[in-house]
Structures are given as C-alpha cells and as structure tokens.
Amino acid sequence: MKIVYYSGTGNTEKMANLIAKGIVSGGKDAEVVNVSAAGLDIFDNEDVVILGCPAMGDEVLEEGEFEPFIEGISSKISGKKVALFGSYGWGDGQWMRDWQERMESLGCTLIDDGLIINYEPEDESLECINFGLKIAKE
Ligand SMILES: Cc1cc2nc3c(=O)[nH]c(=O)nc-3n(C[C@H](O)[C@H](O)[C@H](O)COP(=O)(O)O)c2cc1C
C-alpha cells in the first residue's frame, strides 16, 4: 500500500510512518512517499489511496505541492477506497471535513473518518497505528 504525504514540520510525516507501521502489523506492505517524489500515476494500480496533509492556509490543503497532486490524480481515483490523515494546529478540523467531502464527490469511498492529530503525534500513537491496521484490512 502506498502513502503519499506532505509535511512542513514533520508532524504529518510522523503520522504517515506510524500508519505504515500499523499497515505492516496488519500483514500488508507499506511504502511512505513524500508528495514531492510521487508521480501522478502512483495510485493507478492501487485499490486503496492513502493521503496525508496538514491543515494549511486557512483550512485548506498545502497549495504548493499537495493541492496540485490532488488535482492531478482527481480524474483517476473514482471507485477507489481512500484514507485521509493530517496534523492540524489551532483550527477545528474543517480542512479535513472539506477534504473528505471533496474525495467523496470524486467517487471515492472513505475507509474511515479522516484521522486528525493536534500538532505532533505521540511516539507510538495508537490512533495512528490502529488507523493503519484498519486500512490493512481493505
Ligand atoms: C502556513 C500555515 C498555515 C496553517 N493553517 C492552519 C489552519 O488553517 N488550521 C489549523 O488548524 N492549523 C493550521 N496550521 C498549523 C499546522 O496544521 C500544524 O502546525 C501542523 O502540525 C503542521 O503539520 P506538519 O508538521 O506535517 O507540517 C498552519 C500552519 C502553517 C505553517
């Protein structure tokens, strides 16, 4: 399974690595890919799309790299299962609610509610690991 993420200060990256740990515990393989290194074809042969991005701007996705990546894969992910996650700061998670709606409107099915963590996840965050375990069952 492939996890594509953006992270400015490492919090969402830490979530990505913990989710990968959960996926591996669940018996699947997991590859964590920074969005800057992800081609737009990365999910072409995948049933499950796993995406991580923190709340940025004013409750939006990061606009330099991550937003263009989502734009680029939007026409190709209808029918796929999607898991979303990301770190946030002072907001209330609005960016994630909007992002979930957007993915559903593209024809994706959410595996679970997007996982949001305030700033840095704990070193062995069970929320993240269990999210990965759940994804591994798909
Ligand atoms: C430019 C910028 C904009 C941000 N905008 C929001 C926001 O709208 N809502 C919010 O809850 N947090 C916001 N944050 C806080 C980040 O979501 C938070 O610091 C998060 O942990 C960053 O994750 P990262 O370490 O993966 O980059 C913003 C941070 C930055 C740097």
PDB file of C-alpha atoms and ligand atoms in Angstrom:
ATOM      1  CA  MET A   1       0.000   0.000   0.000  1.00  0.00           C
ATOM      2  CA  LYS A   2       1.210   3.494  -0.763  1.00  0.00           C
ATOM      3  CA  ILE A   3       1.003   6.538   1.463  1.00  0.00           C
ATOM      4  CA  VAL A   4       1.583   9.951  -0.125  1.00  0.00           C
ATOM      5  CA  TYR A   5       2.014  12.866   2.259  1.00  0.00           C
ATOM      6  CA  TYR A   6       3.093  16.470   2.586  1.00  0.00           C
ATOM      7  CA  SER A   7       4.650  17.679   5.812  1.00  0.00           C
ATOM      8  CA  GLY A   8       6.226  21.051   6.524  1.00  0.00           C
ATOM      9  CA  THR A   9       7.489  20.457  10.046  1.00  0.00           C
ATOM     10  CA  GLY A  10       7.374  16.669  10.332  1.00  0.00           C
ATOM     11  CA  ASN A  11       4.121  16.034  12.201  1.00  0.00           C
ATOM     12  CA  THR A  12       2.169  14.582   9.288  1.00  0.00           C
ATOM     13  CA  GLU A  13       5.278  12.659   8.237  1.00  0.00           C
ATOM     14  CA  LYS A  14       5.391  11.093  11.690  1.00  0.00           C
ATOM     15  CA  MET A  15       1.724  10.154  11.325  1.00  0.00           C
ATOM     16  CA  ALA A  16       2.495   8.597   7.926  1.00  0.00           C
ATOM     17  CA  ASN A  17       5.260   6.438   9.385  1.00  0.00           C
ATOM     18  CA  LEU A  18       3.075   5.272  12.282  1.00  0.00           C
ATOM     19  CA  ILE A  19       0.194   4.451   9.933  1.00  0.00           C
ATOM     20  CA  ALA A  20       2.675   2.485   7.802  1.00  0.00           C
ATOM     21  CA  LYS A  21       3.707   0.608  10.936  1.00  0.00           C
ATOM     22  CA  GLY A  22       0.073  -0.305  11.542  1.00  0.00           C
ATOM     23  CA  ILE A  23      -0.370  -1.462   7.964  1.00  0.00           C
ATOM     24  CA  VAL A  24       2.700  -3.694   8.256  1.00  0.00           C
ATOM     25  CA  SER A  25       1.412  -5.054  11.588  1.00  0.00           C
ATOM     26  CA  GLY A  26      -1.774  -5.871   9.713  1.00  0.00           C
ATOM     27  CA  GLY A  27       0.180  -8.016   7.271  1.00  0.00           C
ATOM     28  CA  LYS A  28       0.396  -5.705   4.247  1.00  0.00           C
ATOM     29  CA  ASP A  29       3.350  -3.847   2.841  1.00  0.00           C
ATOM     30  CA  ALA A  30       3.522  -0.080   3.156  1.00  0.00           C
ATOM     31  CA  GLU A  31       5.524   2.497   1.251  1.00  0.00           C
ATOM     32  CA  VAL A  32       5.677   6.076   2.522  1.00  0.00           C
ATOM     33  CA  VAL A  33       6.259   8.597  -0.277  1.00  0.00           C
ATOM     34  CA  ASN A  34       6.789  12.352   0.060  1.00  0.00           C
ATOM     35  CA  VAL A  35       4.458  14.125  -2.373  1.00  0.00           C
ATOM     36  CA  SER A  36       7.476  15.811  -3.949  1.00  0.00           C
ATOM     37  CA  ALA A  37       8.620  12.375  -5.140  1.00  0.00           C
ATOM     38  CA  ALA A  38       5.191  10.998  -6.098  1.00  0.00           C
ATOM     39  CA  GLY A  39       4.245  10.662  -9.747  1.00  0.00           C
ATOM     40  CA  LEU A  40       0.617  11.207 -10.727  1.00  0.00           C
ATOM     41  CA  ASP A  41       0.450   7.520 -11.706  1.00  0.00           C
ATOM     42  CA  ILE A  42       1.383   6.285  -8.228  1.00  0.00           C
ATOM     43  CA  PHE A  43      -2.135   5.054  -7.389  1.00  0.00           C
ATOM     44  CA  ASP A  44      -3.042   3.799 -10.876  1.00  0.00           C
ATOM     45  CA  ASN A  45      -2.698   0.134  -9.886  1.00  0.00           C
ATOM     46  CA  GLU A  46      -3.825   0.511  -6.276  1.00  0.00           C
ATOM     47  CA  ASP A  47      -7.296  -0.161  -4.846  1.00  0.00           C
ATOM     48  CA  VAL A  48      -6.532   1.929  -1.777  1.00  0.00           C
ATOM     49  CA  VAL A  49      -5.344   5.543  -1.797  1.00  0.00           C
ATOM     50  CA  ILE A  50      -3.764   6.833   1.425  1.00  0.00           C
ATOM     51  CA  LEU A  51      -3.129  10.571   1.652  1.00  0.00           C
ATOM     52  CA  GLY A  52      -1.769  12.835   4.374  1.00  0.00           C
ATOM     53  CA  CYS A  53      -1.652  16.626   4.515  1.00  0.00           C
ATOM     54  CA  PRO A  54      -1.801  19.096   7.409  1.00  0.00           C
ATOM     55  CA  ALA A  55      -4.259  21.982   7.702  1.00  0.00           C
ATOM     56  CA  MET A  56      -2.654  24.897   5.903  1.00  0.00           C
ATOM     57  CA  GLY A  57      -3.517  28.348   4.602  1.00  0.00           C
ATOM     58  CA  ASP A  58      -6.941  28.974   6.056  1.00  0.00           C
ATOM     59  CA  GLU A  59      -8.226  25.423   6.498  1.00  0.00           C
ATOM     60  CA  VAL A  60      -7.027  24.192   3.129  1.00  0.00           C
ATOM     61  CA  LEU A  61      -4.524  21.682   1.781  1.00  0.00           C
ATOM     62  CA  GLU A  62      -0.926  22.763   1.200  1.00  0.00           C
ATOM     63  CA  GLU A  63      -1.048  24.681  -2.060  1.00  0.00           C
ATOM     64  CA  GLY A  64       2.453  24.398  -3.475  1.00  0.00           C
ATOM     65  CA  GLU A  65       2.774  20.646  -3.947  1.00  0.00           C
ATOM     66  CA  PHE A  66      -0.079  18.752  -2.371  1.00  0.00           C
ATOM     67  CA  GLU A  67      -3.027  20.594  -3.918  1.00  0.00           C
ATOM     68  CA  PRO A  68      -1.602  20.185  -7.453  1.00  0.00           C
ATOM     69  CA  PHE A  69      -1.033  16.482  -6.720  1.00  0.00           C
ATOM     70  CA  ILE A  70      -4.674  16.032  -5.694  1.00  0.00           C
ATOM     71  CA  GLU A  71      -5.787  17.938  -8.799  1.00  0.00           C
ATOM     72  CA  GLY A  72      -3.585  15.658 -10.887  1.00  0.00           C
ATOM     73  CA  ILE A  73      -4.996  12.393  -9.574  1.00  0.00           C
ATOM     74  CA  SER A  74      -8.619  13.571  -9.271  1.00  0.00           C
ATOM     75  CA  SER A  75      -9.779  12.215 -12.605  1.00  0.00           C
ATOM     76  CA  LYS A  76      -8.264   8.781 -11.885  1.00  0.00           C
ATOM     77  CA  ILE A  77      -9.408   7.777  -8.432  1.00  0.00           C
ATOM     78  CA  SER A  78     -13.152   7.317  -8.788  1.00  0.00           C
ATOM     79  CA  GLY A  79     -14.185   3.983  -7.276  1.00  0.00           C
ATOM     80  CA  LYS A  80     -11.128   3.658  -5.071  1.00  0.00           C
ATOM     81  CA  LYS A  81     -11.065   3.393  -1.288  1.00  0.00           C
ATOM     82  CA  VAL A  82      -9.432   6.353   0.375  1.00  0.00           C
ATOM     83  CA  ALA A  83      -7.901   7.026   3.792  1.00  0.00           C
ATOM     84  CA  LEU A  84      -7.053  10.617   4.746  1.00  0.00           C
ATOM     85  CA  PHE A  85      -4.976  11.932   7.623  1.00  0.00           C
ATOM     86  CA  GLY A  86      -3.117  15.003   8.761  1.00  0.00           C
ATOM     87  CA  SER A  87      -1.916  17.177  11.582  1.00  0.00           C
ATOM     88  CA  TYR A  88      -3.544  20.480  12.491  1.00  0.00           C
ATOM     89  CA  GLY A  89      -2.955  23.364  14.877  1.00  0.00           C
ATOM     90  CA  TRP A  90      -5.422  25.962  16.078  1.00  0.00           C
ATOM     91  CA  GLY A  91      -8.387  25.029  13.905  1.00  0.00           C
ATOM     92  CA  ASP A  92     -11.218  22.558  14.466  1.00  0.00           C
ATOM     93  CA  GLY A  93     -10.564  20.169  11.623  1.00  0.00           C
ATOM     94  CA  GLN A  94     -12.580  21.990   8.957  1.00  0.00           C
ATOM     95  CA  TRP A  95      -9.901  21.280   6.340  1.00  0.00           C
ATOM     96  CA  MET A  96     -10.382  17.562   6.865  1.00  0.00           C
ATOM     97  CA  ARG A  97     -14.180  17.719   6.643  1.00  0.00           C
ATOM     98  CA  ASP A  98     -13.891  19.653   3.369  1.00  0.00           C
ATOM     99  CA  TRP A  99     -11.264  17.241   2.051  1.00  0.00           C
ATOM    100  CA  GLN A 100     -13.415  14.208   2.865  1.00  0.00           C
ATOM    101  CA  GLU A 101     -16.387  15.724   1.042  1.00  0.00           C
ATOM    102  CA  ARG A 102     -14.198  16.510  -1.916  1.00  0.00           C
ATOM    103  CA  MET A 103     -12.909  12.938  -2.188  1.00  0.00           C
ATOM    104  CA  GLU A 104     -16.418  11.527  -1.890  1.00  0.00           C
ATOM    105  CA  SER A 105     -17.600  13.865  -4.631  1.00  0.00           C
ATOM    106  CA  LEU A 106     -14.845  12.386  -6.832  1.00  0.00           C
ATOM    107  CA  GLY A 107     -16.447   8.981  -6.392  1.00  0.00           C
ATOM    108  CA  CYS A 108     -14.149   7.636  -3.680  1.00  0.00           C
ATOM    109  CA  THR A 109     -15.250   5.679  -0.623  1.00  0.00           C
ATOM    110  CA  LEU A 110     -13.717   6.666   2.704  1.00  0.00           C
ATOM    111  CA  ILE A 111     -12.343   3.725   4.678  1.00  0.00           C
ATOM    112  CA  ASP A 112     -12.890   5.696   7.878  1.00  0.00           C
ATOM    113  CA  ASP A 113     -13.211   9.305   9.006  1.00  0.00           C
ATOM    114  CA  GLY A 114     -10.006  11.165   8.283  1.00  0.00           C
ATOM    115  CA  LEU A 115      -7.535  10.859  11.137  1.00  0.00           C
ATOM    116  CA  ILE A 116      -6.567  14.226  12.578  1.00  0.00           C
ATOM    117  CA  ILE A 117      -3.939  14.813  15.266  1.00  0.00           C
ATOM    118  CA  ASN A 118      -3.286  18.117  17.007  1.00  0.00           C
ATOM    119  CA  TYR A 119       0.337  19.020  16.194  1.00  0.00           C
ATOM    120  CA  GLU A 120       2.757  16.145  16.883  1.00  0.00           C
ATOM    121  CA  PRO A 121       1.527  12.564  17.337  1.00  0.00           C
ATOM    122  CA  GLU A 122       2.861  10.617  20.295  1.00  0.00           C
ATOM    123  CA  ASP A 123       5.841   8.409  19.530  1.00  0.00           C
ATOM    124  CA  GLU A 124       3.777   5.224  19.425  1.00  0.00           C
ATOM    125  CA  SER A 125       0.399   6.843  18.786  1.00  0.00           C
ATOM    126  CA  LEU A 126      -2.159   4.066  18.900  1.00  0.00           C
ATOM    127  CA  GLU A 127      -4.602   6.264  16.993  1.00  0.00           C
ATOM    128  CA  CYS A 128      -2.200   6.236  14.044  1.00  0.00           C
ATOM    129  CA  ILE A 129      -1.163   2.595  14.347  1.00  0.00           C
ATOM    130  CA  ASN A 130      -4.775   1.413  14.666  1.00  0.00           C
ATOM    131  CA  PHE A 131      -5.738   3.530  11.654  1.00  0.00           C
ATOM    132  CA  GLY A 132      -3.058   1.647   9.700  1.00  0.00           C
ATOM    133  CA  LEU A 133      -4.339  -1.690  10.989  1.00  0.00           C
ATOM    134  CA  LYS A 134      -7.823  -0.793   9.804  1.00  0.00           C
ATOM    135  CA  ILE A 135      -6.521   0.207   6.372  1.00  0.00           C
ATOM    136  CA  ALA A 136      -4.629  -3.093   6.109  1.00  0.00           C
ATOM    137  CA  LYS A 137      -7.944  -4.961   6.275  1.00  0.00           C
ATOM    138  CA  GLU A 138      -9.106  -3.386   2.999  1.00  0.00           C
TER     139      GLU A 138
HETATM  140  C1  LIG B   1       1.183  28.335   6.760  1.00  0.00           C
HETATM  141  C2  LIG B   1       0.455  27.548   7.798  1.00  0.00           C
HETATM  142  C3  LIG B   1      -0.930  27.574   7.826  1.00  0.00           C
HETATM  143  C4  LIG B   1      -1.646  26.850   8.781  1.00  0.00           C
HETATM  144  N1  LIG B   1      -3.008  26.897   8.786  1.00  0.00           N
HETATM  145  C5  LIG B   1      -3.693  26.175   9.705  1.00  0.00           C
HETATM  146  C6  LIG B   1      -5.116  26.161   9.717  1.00  0.00           C
HETATM  147  O1  LIG B   1      -5.784  26.805   8.892  1.00  0.00           O
HETATM  148  N2  LIG B   1      -5.745  25.422  10.669  1.00  0.00           N
HETATM  149  C7  LIG B   1      -5.066  24.709  11.618  1.00  0.00           C
HETATM  150  O2  LIG B   1      -5.680  24.030  12.433  1.00  0.00           O
HETATM  151  N3  LIG B   1      -3.699  24.679  11.618  1.00  0.00           N
HETATM  152  C8  LIG B   1      -3.011  25.390  10.690  1.00  0.00           C
HETATM  153  N4  LIG B   1      -1.641  25.342  10.678  1.00  0.00           N
HETATM  154  C9  LIG B   1      -0.943  24.532  11.686  1.00  0.00           C
HETATM  155  C10 LIG B   1      -0.457  23.224  11.083  1.00  0.00           C
HETATM  156  O3  LIG B   1      -1.540  22.467  10.547  1.00  0.00           O
HETATM  157  C11 LIG B   1       0.239  22.411  12.184  1.00  0.00           C
HETATM  158  O4  LIG B   1       1.386  23.133  12.615  1.00  0.00           O
HETATM  159  C12 LIG B   1       0.650  21.027  11.746  1.00  0.00           C
HETATM  160  O5  LIG B   1       1.130  20.299  12.858  1.00  0.00           O
HETATM  161  C13 LIG B   1       1.714  21.050  10.655  1.00  0.00           C
HETATM  162  O6  LIG B   1       1.947  19.730  10.231  1.00  0.00           O
HETATM  163  P1  LIG B   1       3.323  19.294   9.555  1.00  0.00           P
HETATM  164  O7  LIG B   1       4.365  19.236  10.677  1.00  0.00           O
HETATM  165  O8  LIG B   1       3.062  17.969   8.974  1.00  0.00           O
HETATM  166  O9  LIG B   1       3.674  20.345   8.550  1.00  0.00           O
HETATM  167  C14 LIG B   1      -0.931  26.083   9.741  1.00  0.00           C
HETATM  168  C15 LIG B   1       0.470  26.059   9.704  1.00  0.00           C
HETATM  169  C16 LIG B   1       1.157  26.783   8.755  1.00  0.00           C
HETATM  170  C17 LIG B   1       2.662  26.719   8.731  1.00  0.00           C
END
